[in-house]
mmCIF file with all atom_site columns, C-alpha atoms in Angstrom:
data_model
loop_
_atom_site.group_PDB
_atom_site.id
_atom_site.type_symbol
_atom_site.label_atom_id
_atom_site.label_alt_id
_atom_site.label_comp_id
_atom_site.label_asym_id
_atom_site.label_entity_id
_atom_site.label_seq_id
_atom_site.pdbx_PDB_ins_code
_atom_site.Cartn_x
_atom_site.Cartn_y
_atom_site.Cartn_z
_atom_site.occupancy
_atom_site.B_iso_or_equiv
_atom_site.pdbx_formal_charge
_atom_site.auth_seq_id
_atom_site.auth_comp_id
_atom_site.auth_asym_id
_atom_site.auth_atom_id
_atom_site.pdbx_PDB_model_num
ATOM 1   C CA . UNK A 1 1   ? 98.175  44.571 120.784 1.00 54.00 ? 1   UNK A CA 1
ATOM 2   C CA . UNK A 1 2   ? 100.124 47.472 122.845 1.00 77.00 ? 2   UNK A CA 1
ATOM 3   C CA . UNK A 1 3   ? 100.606 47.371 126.398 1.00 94.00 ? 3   UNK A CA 1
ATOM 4   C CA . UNK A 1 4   ? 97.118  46.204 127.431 1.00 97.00 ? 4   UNK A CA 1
ATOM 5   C CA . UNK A 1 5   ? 96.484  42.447 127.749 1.00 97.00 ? 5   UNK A CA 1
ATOM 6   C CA . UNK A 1 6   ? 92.599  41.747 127.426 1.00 97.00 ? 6   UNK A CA 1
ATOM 7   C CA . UNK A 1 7   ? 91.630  38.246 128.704 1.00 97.00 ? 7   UNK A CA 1
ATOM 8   C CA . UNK A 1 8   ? 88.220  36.300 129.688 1.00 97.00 ? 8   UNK A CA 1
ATOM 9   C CA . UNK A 1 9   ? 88.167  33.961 132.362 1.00 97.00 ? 9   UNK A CA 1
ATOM 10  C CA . UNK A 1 10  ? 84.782  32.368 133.190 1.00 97.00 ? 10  UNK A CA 1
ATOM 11  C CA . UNK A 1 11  ? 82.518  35.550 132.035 1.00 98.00 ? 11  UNK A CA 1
ATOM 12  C CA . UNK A 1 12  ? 84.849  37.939 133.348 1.00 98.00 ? 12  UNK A CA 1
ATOM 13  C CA . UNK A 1 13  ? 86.345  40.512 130.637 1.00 98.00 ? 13  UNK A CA 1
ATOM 14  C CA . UNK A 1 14  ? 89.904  41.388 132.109 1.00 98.00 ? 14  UNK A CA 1
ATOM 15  C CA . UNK A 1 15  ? 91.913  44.388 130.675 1.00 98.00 ? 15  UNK A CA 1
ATOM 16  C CA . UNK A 1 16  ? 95.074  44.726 132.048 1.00 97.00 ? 16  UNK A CA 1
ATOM 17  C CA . UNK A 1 17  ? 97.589  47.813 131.979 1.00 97.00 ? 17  UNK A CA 1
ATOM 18  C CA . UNK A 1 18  ? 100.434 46.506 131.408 1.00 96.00 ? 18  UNK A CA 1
ATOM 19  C CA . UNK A 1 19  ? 103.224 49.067 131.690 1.00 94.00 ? 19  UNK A CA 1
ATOM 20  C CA . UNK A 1 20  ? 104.185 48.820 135.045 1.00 94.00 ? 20  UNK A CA 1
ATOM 21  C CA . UNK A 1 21  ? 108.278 50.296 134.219 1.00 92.00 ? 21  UNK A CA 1
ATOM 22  C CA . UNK A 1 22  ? 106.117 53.456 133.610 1.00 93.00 ? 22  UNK A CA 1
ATOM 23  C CA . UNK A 1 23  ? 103.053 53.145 136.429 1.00 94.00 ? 23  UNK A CA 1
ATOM 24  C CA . UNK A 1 24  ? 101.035 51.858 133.748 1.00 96.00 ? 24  UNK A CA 1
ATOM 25  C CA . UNK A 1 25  ? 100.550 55.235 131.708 1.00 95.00 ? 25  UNK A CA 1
ATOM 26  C CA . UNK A 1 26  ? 98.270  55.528 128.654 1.00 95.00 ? 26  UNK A CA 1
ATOM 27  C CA . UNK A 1 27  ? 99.374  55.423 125.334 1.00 94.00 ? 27  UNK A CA 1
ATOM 28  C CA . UNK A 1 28  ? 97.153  56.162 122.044 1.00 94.00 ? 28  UNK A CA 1
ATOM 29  C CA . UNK A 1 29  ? 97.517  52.768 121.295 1.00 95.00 ? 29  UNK A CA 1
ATOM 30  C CA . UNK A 1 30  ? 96.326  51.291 124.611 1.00 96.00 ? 30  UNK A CA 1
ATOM 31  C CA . UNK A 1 31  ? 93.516  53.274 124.457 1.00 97.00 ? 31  UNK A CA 1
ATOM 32  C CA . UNK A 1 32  ? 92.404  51.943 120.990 1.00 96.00 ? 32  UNK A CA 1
ATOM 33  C CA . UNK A 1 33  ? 93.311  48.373 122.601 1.00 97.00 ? 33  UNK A CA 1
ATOM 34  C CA . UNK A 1 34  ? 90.949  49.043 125.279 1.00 98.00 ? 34  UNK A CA 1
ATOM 35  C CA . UNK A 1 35  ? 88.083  50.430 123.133 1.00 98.00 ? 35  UNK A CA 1
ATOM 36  C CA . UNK A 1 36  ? 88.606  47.066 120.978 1.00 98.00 ? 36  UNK A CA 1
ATOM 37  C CA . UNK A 1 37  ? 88.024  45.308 123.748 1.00 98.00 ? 37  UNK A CA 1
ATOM 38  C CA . UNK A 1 38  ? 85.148  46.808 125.329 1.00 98.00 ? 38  UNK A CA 1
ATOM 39  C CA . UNK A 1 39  ? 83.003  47.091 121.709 1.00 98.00 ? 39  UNK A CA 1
ATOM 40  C CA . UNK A 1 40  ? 83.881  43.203 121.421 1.00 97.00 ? 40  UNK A CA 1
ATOM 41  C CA . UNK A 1 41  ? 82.791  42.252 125.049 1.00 98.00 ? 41  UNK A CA 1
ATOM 42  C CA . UNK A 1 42  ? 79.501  44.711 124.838 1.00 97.00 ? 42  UNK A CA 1
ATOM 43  C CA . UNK A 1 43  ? 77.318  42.385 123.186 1.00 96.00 ? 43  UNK A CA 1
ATOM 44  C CA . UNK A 1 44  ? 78.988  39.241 123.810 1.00 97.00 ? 44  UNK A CA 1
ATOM 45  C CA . UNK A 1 45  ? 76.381  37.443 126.141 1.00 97.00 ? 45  UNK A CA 1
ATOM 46  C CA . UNK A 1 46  ? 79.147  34.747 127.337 1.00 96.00 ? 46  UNK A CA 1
ATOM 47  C CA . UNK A 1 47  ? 80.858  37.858 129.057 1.00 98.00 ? 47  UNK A CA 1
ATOM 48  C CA . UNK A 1 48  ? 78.745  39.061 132.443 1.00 98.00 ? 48  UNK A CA 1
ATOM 49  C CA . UNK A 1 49  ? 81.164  42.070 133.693 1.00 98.00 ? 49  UNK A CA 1
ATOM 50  C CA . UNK A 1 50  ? 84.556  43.457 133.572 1.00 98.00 ? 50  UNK A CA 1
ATOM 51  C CA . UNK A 1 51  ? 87.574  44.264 135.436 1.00 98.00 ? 51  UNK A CA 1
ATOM 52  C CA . UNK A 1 52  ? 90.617  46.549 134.988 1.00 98.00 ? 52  UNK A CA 1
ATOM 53  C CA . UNK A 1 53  ? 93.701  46.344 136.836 1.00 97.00 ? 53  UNK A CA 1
ATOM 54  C CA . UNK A 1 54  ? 97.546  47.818 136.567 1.00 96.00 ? 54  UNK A CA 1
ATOM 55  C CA . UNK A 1 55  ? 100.263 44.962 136.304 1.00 95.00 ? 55  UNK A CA 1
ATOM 56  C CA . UNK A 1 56  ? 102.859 46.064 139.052 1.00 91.00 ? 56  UNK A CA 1
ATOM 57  C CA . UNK A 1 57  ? 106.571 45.519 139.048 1.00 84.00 ? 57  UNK A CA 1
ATOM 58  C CA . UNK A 1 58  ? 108.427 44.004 141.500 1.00 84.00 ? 58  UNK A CA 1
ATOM 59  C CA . UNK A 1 59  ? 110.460 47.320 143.388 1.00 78.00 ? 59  UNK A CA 1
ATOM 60  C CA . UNK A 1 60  ? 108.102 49.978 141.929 1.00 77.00 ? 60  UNK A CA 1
ATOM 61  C CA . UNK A 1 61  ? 105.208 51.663 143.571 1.00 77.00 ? 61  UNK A CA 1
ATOM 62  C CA . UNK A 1 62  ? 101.823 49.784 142.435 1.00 87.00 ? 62  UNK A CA 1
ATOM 63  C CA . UNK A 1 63  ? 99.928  51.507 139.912 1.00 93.00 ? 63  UNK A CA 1
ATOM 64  C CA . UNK A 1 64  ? 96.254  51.393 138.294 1.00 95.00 ? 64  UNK A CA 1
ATOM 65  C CA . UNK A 1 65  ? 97.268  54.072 135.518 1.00 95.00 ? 65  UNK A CA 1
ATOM 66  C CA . UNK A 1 66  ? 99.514  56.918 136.150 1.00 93.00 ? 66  UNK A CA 1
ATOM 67  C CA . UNK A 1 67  ? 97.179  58.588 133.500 1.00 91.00 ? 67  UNK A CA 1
ATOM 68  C CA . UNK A 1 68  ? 98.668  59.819 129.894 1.00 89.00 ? 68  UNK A CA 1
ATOM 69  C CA . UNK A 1 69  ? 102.270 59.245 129.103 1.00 88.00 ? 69  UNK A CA 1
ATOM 70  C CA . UNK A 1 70  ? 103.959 63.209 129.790 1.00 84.00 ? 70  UNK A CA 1
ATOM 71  C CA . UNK A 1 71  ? 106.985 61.785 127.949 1.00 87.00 ? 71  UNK A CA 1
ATOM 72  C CA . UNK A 1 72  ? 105.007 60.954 124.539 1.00 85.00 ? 72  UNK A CA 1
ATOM 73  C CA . UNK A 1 73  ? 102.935 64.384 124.659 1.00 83.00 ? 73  UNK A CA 1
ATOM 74  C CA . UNK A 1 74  ? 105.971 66.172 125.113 1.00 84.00 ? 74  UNK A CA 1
ATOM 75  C CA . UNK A 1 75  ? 107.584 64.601 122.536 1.00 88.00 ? 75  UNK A CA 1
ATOM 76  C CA . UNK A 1 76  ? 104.656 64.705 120.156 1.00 85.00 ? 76  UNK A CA 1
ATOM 77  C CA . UNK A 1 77  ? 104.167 68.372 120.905 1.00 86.00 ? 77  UNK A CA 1
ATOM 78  C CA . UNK A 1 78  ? 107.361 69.269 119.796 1.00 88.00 ? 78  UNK A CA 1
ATOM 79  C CA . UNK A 1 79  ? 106.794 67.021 116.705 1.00 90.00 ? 79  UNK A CA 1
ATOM 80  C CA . UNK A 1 80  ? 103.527 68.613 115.748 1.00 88.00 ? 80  UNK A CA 1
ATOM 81  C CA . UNK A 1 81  ? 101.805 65.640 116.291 1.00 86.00 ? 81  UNK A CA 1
ATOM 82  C CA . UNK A 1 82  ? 98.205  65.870 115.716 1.00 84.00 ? 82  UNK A CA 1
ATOM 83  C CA . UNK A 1 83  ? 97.703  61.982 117.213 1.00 84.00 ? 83  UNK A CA 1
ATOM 84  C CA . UNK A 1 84  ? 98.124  64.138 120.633 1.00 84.00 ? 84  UNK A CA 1
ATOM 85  C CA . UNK A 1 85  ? 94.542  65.892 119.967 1.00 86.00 ? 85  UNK A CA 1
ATOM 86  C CA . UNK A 1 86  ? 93.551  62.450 119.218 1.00 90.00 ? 86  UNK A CA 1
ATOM 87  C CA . UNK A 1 87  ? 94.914  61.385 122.378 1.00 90.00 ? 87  UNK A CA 1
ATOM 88  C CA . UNK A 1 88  ? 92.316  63.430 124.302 1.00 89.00 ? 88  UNK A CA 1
ATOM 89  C CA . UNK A 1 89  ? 89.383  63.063 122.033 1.00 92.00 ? 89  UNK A CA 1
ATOM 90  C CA . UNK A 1 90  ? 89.264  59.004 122.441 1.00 94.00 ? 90  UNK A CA 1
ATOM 91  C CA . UNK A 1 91  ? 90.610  58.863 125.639 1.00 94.00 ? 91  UNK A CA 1
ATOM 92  C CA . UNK A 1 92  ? 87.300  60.889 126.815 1.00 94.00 ? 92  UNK A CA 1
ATOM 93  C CA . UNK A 1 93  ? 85.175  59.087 124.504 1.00 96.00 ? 93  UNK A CA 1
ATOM 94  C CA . UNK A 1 94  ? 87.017  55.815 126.140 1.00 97.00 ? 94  UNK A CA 1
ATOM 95  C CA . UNK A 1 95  ? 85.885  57.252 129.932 1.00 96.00 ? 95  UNK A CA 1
ATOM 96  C CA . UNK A 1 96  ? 82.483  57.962 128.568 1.00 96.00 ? 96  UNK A CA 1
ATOM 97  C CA . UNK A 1 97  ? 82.263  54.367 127.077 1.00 97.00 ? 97  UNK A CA 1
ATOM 98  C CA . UNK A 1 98  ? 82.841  52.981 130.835 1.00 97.00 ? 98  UNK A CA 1
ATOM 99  C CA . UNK A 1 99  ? 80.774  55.247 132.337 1.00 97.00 ? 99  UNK A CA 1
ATOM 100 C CA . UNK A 1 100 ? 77.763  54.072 130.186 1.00 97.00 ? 100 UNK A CA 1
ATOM 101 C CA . UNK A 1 101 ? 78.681  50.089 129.644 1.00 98.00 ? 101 UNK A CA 1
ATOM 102 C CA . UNK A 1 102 ? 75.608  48.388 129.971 1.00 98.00 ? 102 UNK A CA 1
ATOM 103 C CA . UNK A 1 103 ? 78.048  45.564 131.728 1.00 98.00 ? 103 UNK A CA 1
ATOM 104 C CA . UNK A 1 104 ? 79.176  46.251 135.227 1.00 98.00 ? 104 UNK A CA 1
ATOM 105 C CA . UNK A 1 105 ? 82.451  47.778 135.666 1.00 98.00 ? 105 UNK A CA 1
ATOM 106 C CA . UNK A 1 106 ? 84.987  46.795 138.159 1.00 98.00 ? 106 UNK A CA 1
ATOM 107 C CA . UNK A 1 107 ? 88.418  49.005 138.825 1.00 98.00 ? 107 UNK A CA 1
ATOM 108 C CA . UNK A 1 108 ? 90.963  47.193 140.947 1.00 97.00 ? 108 UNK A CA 1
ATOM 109 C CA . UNK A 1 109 ? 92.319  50.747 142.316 1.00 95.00 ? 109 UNK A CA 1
ATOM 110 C CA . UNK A 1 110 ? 95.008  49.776 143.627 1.00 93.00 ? 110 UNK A CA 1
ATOM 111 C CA . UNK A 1 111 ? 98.264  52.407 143.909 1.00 93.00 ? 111 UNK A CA 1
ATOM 112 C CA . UNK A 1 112 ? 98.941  55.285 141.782 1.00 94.00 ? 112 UNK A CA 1
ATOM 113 C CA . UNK A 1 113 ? 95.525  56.495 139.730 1.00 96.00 ? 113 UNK A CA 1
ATOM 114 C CA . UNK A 1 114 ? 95.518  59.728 138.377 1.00 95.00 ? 114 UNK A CA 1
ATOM 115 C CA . UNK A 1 115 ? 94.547  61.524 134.963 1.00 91.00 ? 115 UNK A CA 1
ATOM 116 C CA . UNK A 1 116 ? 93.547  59.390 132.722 1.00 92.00 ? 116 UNK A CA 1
ATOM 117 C CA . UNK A 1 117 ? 93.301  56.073 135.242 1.00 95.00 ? 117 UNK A CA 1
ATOM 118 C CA . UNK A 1 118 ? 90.940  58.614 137.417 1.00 95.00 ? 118 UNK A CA 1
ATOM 119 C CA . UNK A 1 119 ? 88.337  59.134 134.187 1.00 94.00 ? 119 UNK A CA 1
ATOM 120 C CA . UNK A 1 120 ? 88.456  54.762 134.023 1.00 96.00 ? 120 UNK A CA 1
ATOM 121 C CA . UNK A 1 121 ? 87.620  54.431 137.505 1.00 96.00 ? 121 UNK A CA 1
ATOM 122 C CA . UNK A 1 122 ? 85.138  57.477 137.787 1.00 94.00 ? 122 UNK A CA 1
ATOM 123 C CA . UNK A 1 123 ? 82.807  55.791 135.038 1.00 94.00 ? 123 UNK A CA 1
ATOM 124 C CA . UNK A 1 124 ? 83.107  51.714 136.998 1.00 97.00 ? 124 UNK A CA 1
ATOM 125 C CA . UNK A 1 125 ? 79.922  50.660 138.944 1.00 96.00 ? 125 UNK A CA 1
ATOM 126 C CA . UNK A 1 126 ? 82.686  49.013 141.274 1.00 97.00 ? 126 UNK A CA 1
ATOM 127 C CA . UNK A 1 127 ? 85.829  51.222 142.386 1.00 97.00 ? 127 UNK A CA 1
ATOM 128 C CA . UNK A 1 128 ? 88.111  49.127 144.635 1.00 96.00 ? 128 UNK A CA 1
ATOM 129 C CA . UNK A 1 129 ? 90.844  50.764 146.679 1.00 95.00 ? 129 UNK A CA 1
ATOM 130 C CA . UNK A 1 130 ? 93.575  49.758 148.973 1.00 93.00 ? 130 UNK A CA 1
ATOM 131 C CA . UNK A 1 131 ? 95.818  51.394 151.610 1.00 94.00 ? 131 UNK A CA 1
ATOM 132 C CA . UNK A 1 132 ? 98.163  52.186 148.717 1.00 91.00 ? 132 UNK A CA 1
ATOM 133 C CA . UNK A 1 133 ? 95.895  53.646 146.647 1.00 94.00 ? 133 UNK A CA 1
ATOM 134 C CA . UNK A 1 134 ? 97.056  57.441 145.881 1.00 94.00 ? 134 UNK A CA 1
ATOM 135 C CA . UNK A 1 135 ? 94.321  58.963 143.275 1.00 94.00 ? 135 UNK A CA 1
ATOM 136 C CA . UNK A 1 136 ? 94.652  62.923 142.112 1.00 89.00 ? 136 UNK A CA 1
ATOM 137 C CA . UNK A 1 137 ? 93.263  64.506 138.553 1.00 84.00 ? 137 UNK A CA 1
ATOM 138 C CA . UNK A 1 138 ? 96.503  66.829 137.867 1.00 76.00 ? 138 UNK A CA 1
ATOM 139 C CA . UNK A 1 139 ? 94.538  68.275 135.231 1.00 70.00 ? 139 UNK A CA 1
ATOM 140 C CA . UNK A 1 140 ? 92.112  70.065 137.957 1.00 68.00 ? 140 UNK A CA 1
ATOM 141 C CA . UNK A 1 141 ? 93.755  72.562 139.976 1.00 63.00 ? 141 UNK A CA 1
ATOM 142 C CA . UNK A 1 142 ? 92.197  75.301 141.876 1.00 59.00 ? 142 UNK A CA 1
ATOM 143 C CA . UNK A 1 143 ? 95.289  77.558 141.147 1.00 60.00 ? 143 UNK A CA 1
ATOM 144 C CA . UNK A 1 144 ? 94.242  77.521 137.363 1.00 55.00 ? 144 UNK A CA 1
ATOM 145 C CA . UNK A 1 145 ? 94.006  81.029 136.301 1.00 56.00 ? 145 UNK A CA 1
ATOM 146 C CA . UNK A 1 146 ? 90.307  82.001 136.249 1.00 55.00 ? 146 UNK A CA 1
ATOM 147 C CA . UNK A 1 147 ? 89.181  84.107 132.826 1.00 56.00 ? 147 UNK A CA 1
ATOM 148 C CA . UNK A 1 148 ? 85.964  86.149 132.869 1.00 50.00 ? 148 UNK A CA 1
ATOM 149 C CA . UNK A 1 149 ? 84.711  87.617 129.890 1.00 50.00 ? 149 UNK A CA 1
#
C-alpha cells in the first residue's frame, strides 16, 4: 500500500491519508489505493458506510488532502511522464466513484482541503468541517482567460 491506510472497525470502512509531512497530497498510487478499497468495501455487506480523514502531524497545519502533489507533476512534466494524464483521468473517475457509492460517505474535513481533497468531499453524503477547515479548488479561478470561438 502507499500512503493511504484503509481499515474496518465495526462496519465502518476507514481510508486514511496518510501524508501529513506533505498536508496529505495525492499521489497516483494513493489514488489506486483508494479505488482498491472502495471496489472491495462496495459489495461487502459486513461494511455499512465509510469515512475519510487526513492523518495530521504534530506542528503542521491539519489537513484532509492538500489535493495533487505540485512537486510530482512538476517533476513528471519535465520527465514526459504520461502517468500525469493518468493522474487526472482516475483521480476524476475516483471523485465520481464517491459521488455515486451506493454506501454513505463521510469526509472528516478537517484543515486544509483543496483540489483533489475538494472533488472527495464534494461527492460524501456527510461533509464534516471544523473551525480549521480552509477548503479552495485552485484549479477554478475566475481570472482564467476566457476563449470564444
Amino acid at each position: 500500500m502507499s500512503d493511504v491506510r484503509v481499515e474496518l472497525r465495526g462496519r465502518i470502512g476507514i481510508v486514511t491519508l496518510s501524508r501529513p509531512q506533505a498536508l496529505n497530497a495525492l499521489t497516483l498510487d494513493m489514488i489506486r489505493d483508494i479505488e482498491a478499497a472502495l471496489l472491495r468495501w462496495r459489495d461487502d455487506p459486513d461494511v455499512a458506510a465509510l469515512v475519510f480523514r487526513g492523518e495530521a502531524q504534530e506542528g503542521r497545519a491539519a489537513a484532509l488532502c492538500a489535493g495533487g502533489d505540485i512537486r510530482v507533476f512538476h517533476r513528471a512534466a519535465l520527465a514526459g511522464d504520461p502517468r500525469l494524464e493518468d493522474f487526472f483521468t482516475e483521480e476524476y473517475m475516483l471523485d465520481h466513484r464517491v459521488h455515486t457509492y451506493p454506501k454513505p460517505v463521510v469526509v472528516m474535513a478537517d484543515g486544509i482541503v483543496m483540489g483533489g481533497g475538494m472533488g472527495i468531499t464534494q461527492g460524501a453524503a456527510l461533509r464534516i468541517v471544523t473551525e480549521r477547515t480552509k477548503m479552495a479548488m485552485p484549479e477554478i479561478s475566475a481570472r482564467a482567460p476566457r476563449r470564444y470561438h
